[in-house]
Amino acid sequence: MPRGTYARNTRGNEWVHEPIGFVIHPEDLVGAEPHPDPGRRSGCHGLDGLDGPNLVCGGCGQELGTRQADCFTQNHVTLDFAAVKRSFTGD
């Protein structure tokens, strides 16, 4: 996923462990932290995203979505639709 873009994934795929949500480039994510549960941060060379959401809000701890960046996955973040609020900045 190129920086500054997003896509809606409304057809998650359990076979390849693709969650539904807004797909963004990992460097476009602001204010997220790794999930406090180590069981959600599995993978061999990076996060594989196979164990549910692995990102939380750094402010309130709410689950945000799933980062996938392992050797057998694409490098992207899928944000849960319910965790996203549209806003604009001056940047």
PDB file of C-alpha atoms in Angstrom:
ATOM      1  CA  MET A   1       0.000   0.000   0.000  1.00  0.00           C
ATOM      2  CA  PRO A   2       1.647   3.288  -1.036  1.00  0.00           C
ATOM      3  CA  ARG A   3       1.999   6.010   1.618  1.00  0.00           C
ATOM      4  CA  GLY A   4      -0.847   8.508   1.731  1.00  0.00           C
ATOM      5  CA  THR A   5      -3.405   6.101   0.273  1.00  0.00           C
ATOM      6  CA  TYR A   6      -5.934   3.687   1.703  1.00  0.00           C
ATOM      7  CA  ALA A   7      -8.296   0.982   0.530  1.00  0.00           C
ATOM      8  CA  ARG A   8     -11.463  -0.511   1.984  1.00  0.00           C
ATOM      9  CA  ASN A   9     -11.271  -4.258   2.417  1.00  0.00           C
ATOM     10  CA  THR A  10     -14.854  -5.433   2.893  1.00  0.00           C
ATOM     11  CA  ARG A  11     -14.146  -9.031   1.933  1.00  0.00           C
ATOM     12  CA  GLY A  12     -11.779 -10.425   4.515  1.00  0.00           C
ATOM     13  CA  ASN A  13     -10.200 -13.727   3.637  1.00  0.00           C
ATOM     14  CA  GLU A  14      -9.731 -16.289   6.405  1.00  0.00           C
ATOM     15  CA  TRP A  15      -7.598 -18.491   4.133  1.00  0.00           C
ATOM     16  CA  VAL A  16      -4.874 -15.839   3.914  1.00  0.00           C
ATOM     17  CA  HIS A  17      -5.814 -14.231   7.257  1.00  0.00           C
ATOM     18  CA  GLU A  18      -6.891 -10.900   5.788  1.00  0.00           C
ATOM     19  CA  PRO A  19      -9.012  -8.867   8.222  1.00  0.00           C
ATOM     20  CA  ILE A  20     -11.675  -6.458   6.996  1.00  0.00           C
ATOM     21  CA  GLY A  21     -11.173  -2.723   7.471  1.00  0.00           C
ATOM     22  CA  PHE A  22      -9.264   0.227   6.050  1.00  0.00           C
ATOM     23  CA  VAL A  23      -5.863  -0.826   4.691  1.00  0.00           C
ATOM     24  CA  ILE A  24      -3.087   1.765   5.041  1.00  0.00           C
ATOM     25  CA  HIS A  25       0.700   2.007   4.841  1.00  0.00           C
ATOM     26  CA  PRO A  26       2.264   1.389   8.294  1.00  0.00           C
ATOM     27  CA  GLU A  27       4.097   4.748   8.238  1.00  0.00           C
ATOM     28  CA  ASP A  28       0.759   6.574   7.855  1.00  0.00           C
ATOM     29  CA  LEU A  29      -0.408   5.316  11.255  1.00  0.00           C
ATOM     30  CA  VAL A  30      -0.119   7.833  14.100  1.00  0.00           C
ATOM     31  CA  GLY A  31      -0.606   7.242  17.827  1.00  0.00           C
ATOM     32  CA  ALA A  32      -0.721   3.448  17.780  1.00  0.00           C
ATOM     33  CA  GLU A  33       1.154   1.125  20.116  1.00  0.00           C
ATOM     34  CA  PRO A  34       1.753  -2.639  20.099  1.00  0.00           C
ATOM     35  CA  HIS A  35      -0.990  -4.659  21.799  1.00  0.00           C
ATOM     36  CA  PRO A  36      -0.149  -5.288  25.488  1.00  0.00           C
ATOM     37  CA  ASP A  37      -0.935  -9.019  25.099  1.00  0.00           C
ATOM     38  CA  PRO A  38       2.253 -10.691  23.793  1.00  0.00           C
ATOM     39  CA  GLY A  39       0.106 -13.427  22.236  1.00  0.00           C
ATOM     40  CA  ARG A  40      -1.225 -10.866  19.748  1.00  0.00           C
ATOM     41  CA  ARG A  41       2.279  -9.944  18.525  1.00  0.00           C
ATOM     42  CA  SER A  42       3.347 -13.226  16.945  1.00  0.00           C
ATOM     43  CA  GLY A  43       5.378 -13.792  13.796  1.00  0.00           C
ATOM     44  CA  CYS A  44       8.758 -15.102  12.732  1.00  0.00           C
ATOM     45  CA  HIS A  45      10.358 -11.999  11.123  1.00  0.00           C
ATOM     46  CA  GLY A  46       7.686  -9.421  11.902  1.00  0.00           C
ATOM     47  CA  LEU A  47       4.052  -9.244  12.943  1.00  0.00           C
ATOM     48  CA  ASP A  48       1.968 -11.841  11.126  1.00  0.00           C
ATOM     49  CA  GLY A  49      -1.472 -10.658  12.281  1.00  0.00           C
ATOM     50  CA  LEU A  50      -2.785 -14.193  12.720  1.00  0.00           C
ATOM     51  CA  ASP A  51      -3.878 -13.764  16.339  1.00  0.00           C
ATOM     52  CA  GLY A  52      -6.272 -10.850  16.050  1.00  0.00           C
ATOM     53  CA  PRO A  53      -5.722  -7.115  16.389  1.00  0.00           C
ATOM     54  CA  ASN A  54      -2.160  -6.320  17.441  1.00  0.00           C
ATOM     55  CA  LEU A  55      -2.346  -2.504  17.567  1.00  0.00           C
ATOM     56  CA  VAL A  56      -3.981  -0.337  20.220  1.00  0.00           C
ATOM     57  CA  CYS A  57      -4.495   3.396  20.685  1.00  0.00           C
ATOM     58  CA  GLY A  58      -1.561   4.869  22.593  1.00  0.00           C
ATOM     59  CA  GLY A  59      -3.943   7.181  24.463  1.00  0.00           C
ATOM     60  CA  CYS A  60      -6.818   4.961  25.574  1.00  0.00           C
ATOM     61  CA  GLY A  61      -5.721   1.382  24.828  1.00  0.00           C
ATOM     62  CA  GLN A  62      -8.639   0.614  22.468  1.00  0.00           C
ATOM     63  CA  GLU A  63      -7.866  -2.021  19.837  1.00  0.00           C
ATOM     64  CA  LEU A  64      -7.302  -0.305  16.473  1.00  0.00           C
ATOM     65  CA  GLY A  65      -6.388  -2.956  13.978  1.00  0.00           C
ATOM     66  CA  THR A  66      -3.848  -5.424  12.686  1.00  0.00           C
ATOM     67  CA  ARG A  67      -0.317  -4.901  11.386  1.00  0.00           C
ATOM     68  CA  GLN A  68       0.973  -7.540   9.012  1.00  0.00           C
ATOM     69  CA  ALA A  69       4.682  -7.346   8.189  1.00  0.00           C
ATOM     70  CA  ASP A  70       6.035 -10.878   8.309  1.00  0.00           C
ATOM     71  CA  CYS A  71       8.056 -12.791   5.737  1.00  0.00           C
ATOM     72  CA  PHE A  72       4.911 -14.328   4.201  1.00  0.00           C
ATOM     73  CA  THR A  73       2.582 -11.298   4.368  1.00  0.00           C
ATOM     74  CA  GLN A  74       2.287  -7.908   2.729  1.00  0.00           C
ATOM     75  CA  ASN A  75       3.536  -4.945   4.797  1.00  0.00           C
ATOM     76  CA  HIS A  76       0.384  -3.045   5.762  1.00  0.00           C
ATOM     77  CA  VAL A  77      -2.006  -2.106   8.557  1.00  0.00           C
ATOM     78  CA  THR A  78      -5.718  -2.911   8.504  1.00  0.00           C
ATOM     79  CA  LEU A  79      -7.720  -0.624  10.788  1.00  0.00           C
ATOM     80  CA  ASP A  80     -11.034  -1.885  12.127  1.00  0.00           C
ATOM     81  CA  PHE A  81     -13.890   0.113  10.570  1.00  0.00           C
ATOM     82  CA  ALA A  82     -15.294   0.892  14.053  1.00  0.00           C
ATOM     83  CA  ALA A  83     -11.944   2.312  15.220  1.00  0.00           C
ATOM     84  CA  VAL A  84     -11.681   4.926  12.454  1.00  0.00           C
ATOM     85  CA  LYS A  85     -12.944   8.481  12.659  1.00  0.00           C
ATOM     86  CA  ARG A  86     -12.505  10.736   9.660  1.00  0.00           C
ATOM     87  CA  SER A  87     -10.581  13.919  10.377  1.00  0.00           C
ATOM     88  CA  PHE A  88      -8.418  16.398   8.532  1.00  0.00           C
ATOM     89  CA  THR A  89      -5.158  18.094   9.486  1.00  0.00           C
ATOM     90  CA  GLY A  90      -3.236  21.030   8.105  1.00  0.00           C
ATOM     91  CA  ASP A  91      -0.344  18.755   7.013  1.00  0.00           C
TER      92      ASP A  91
END
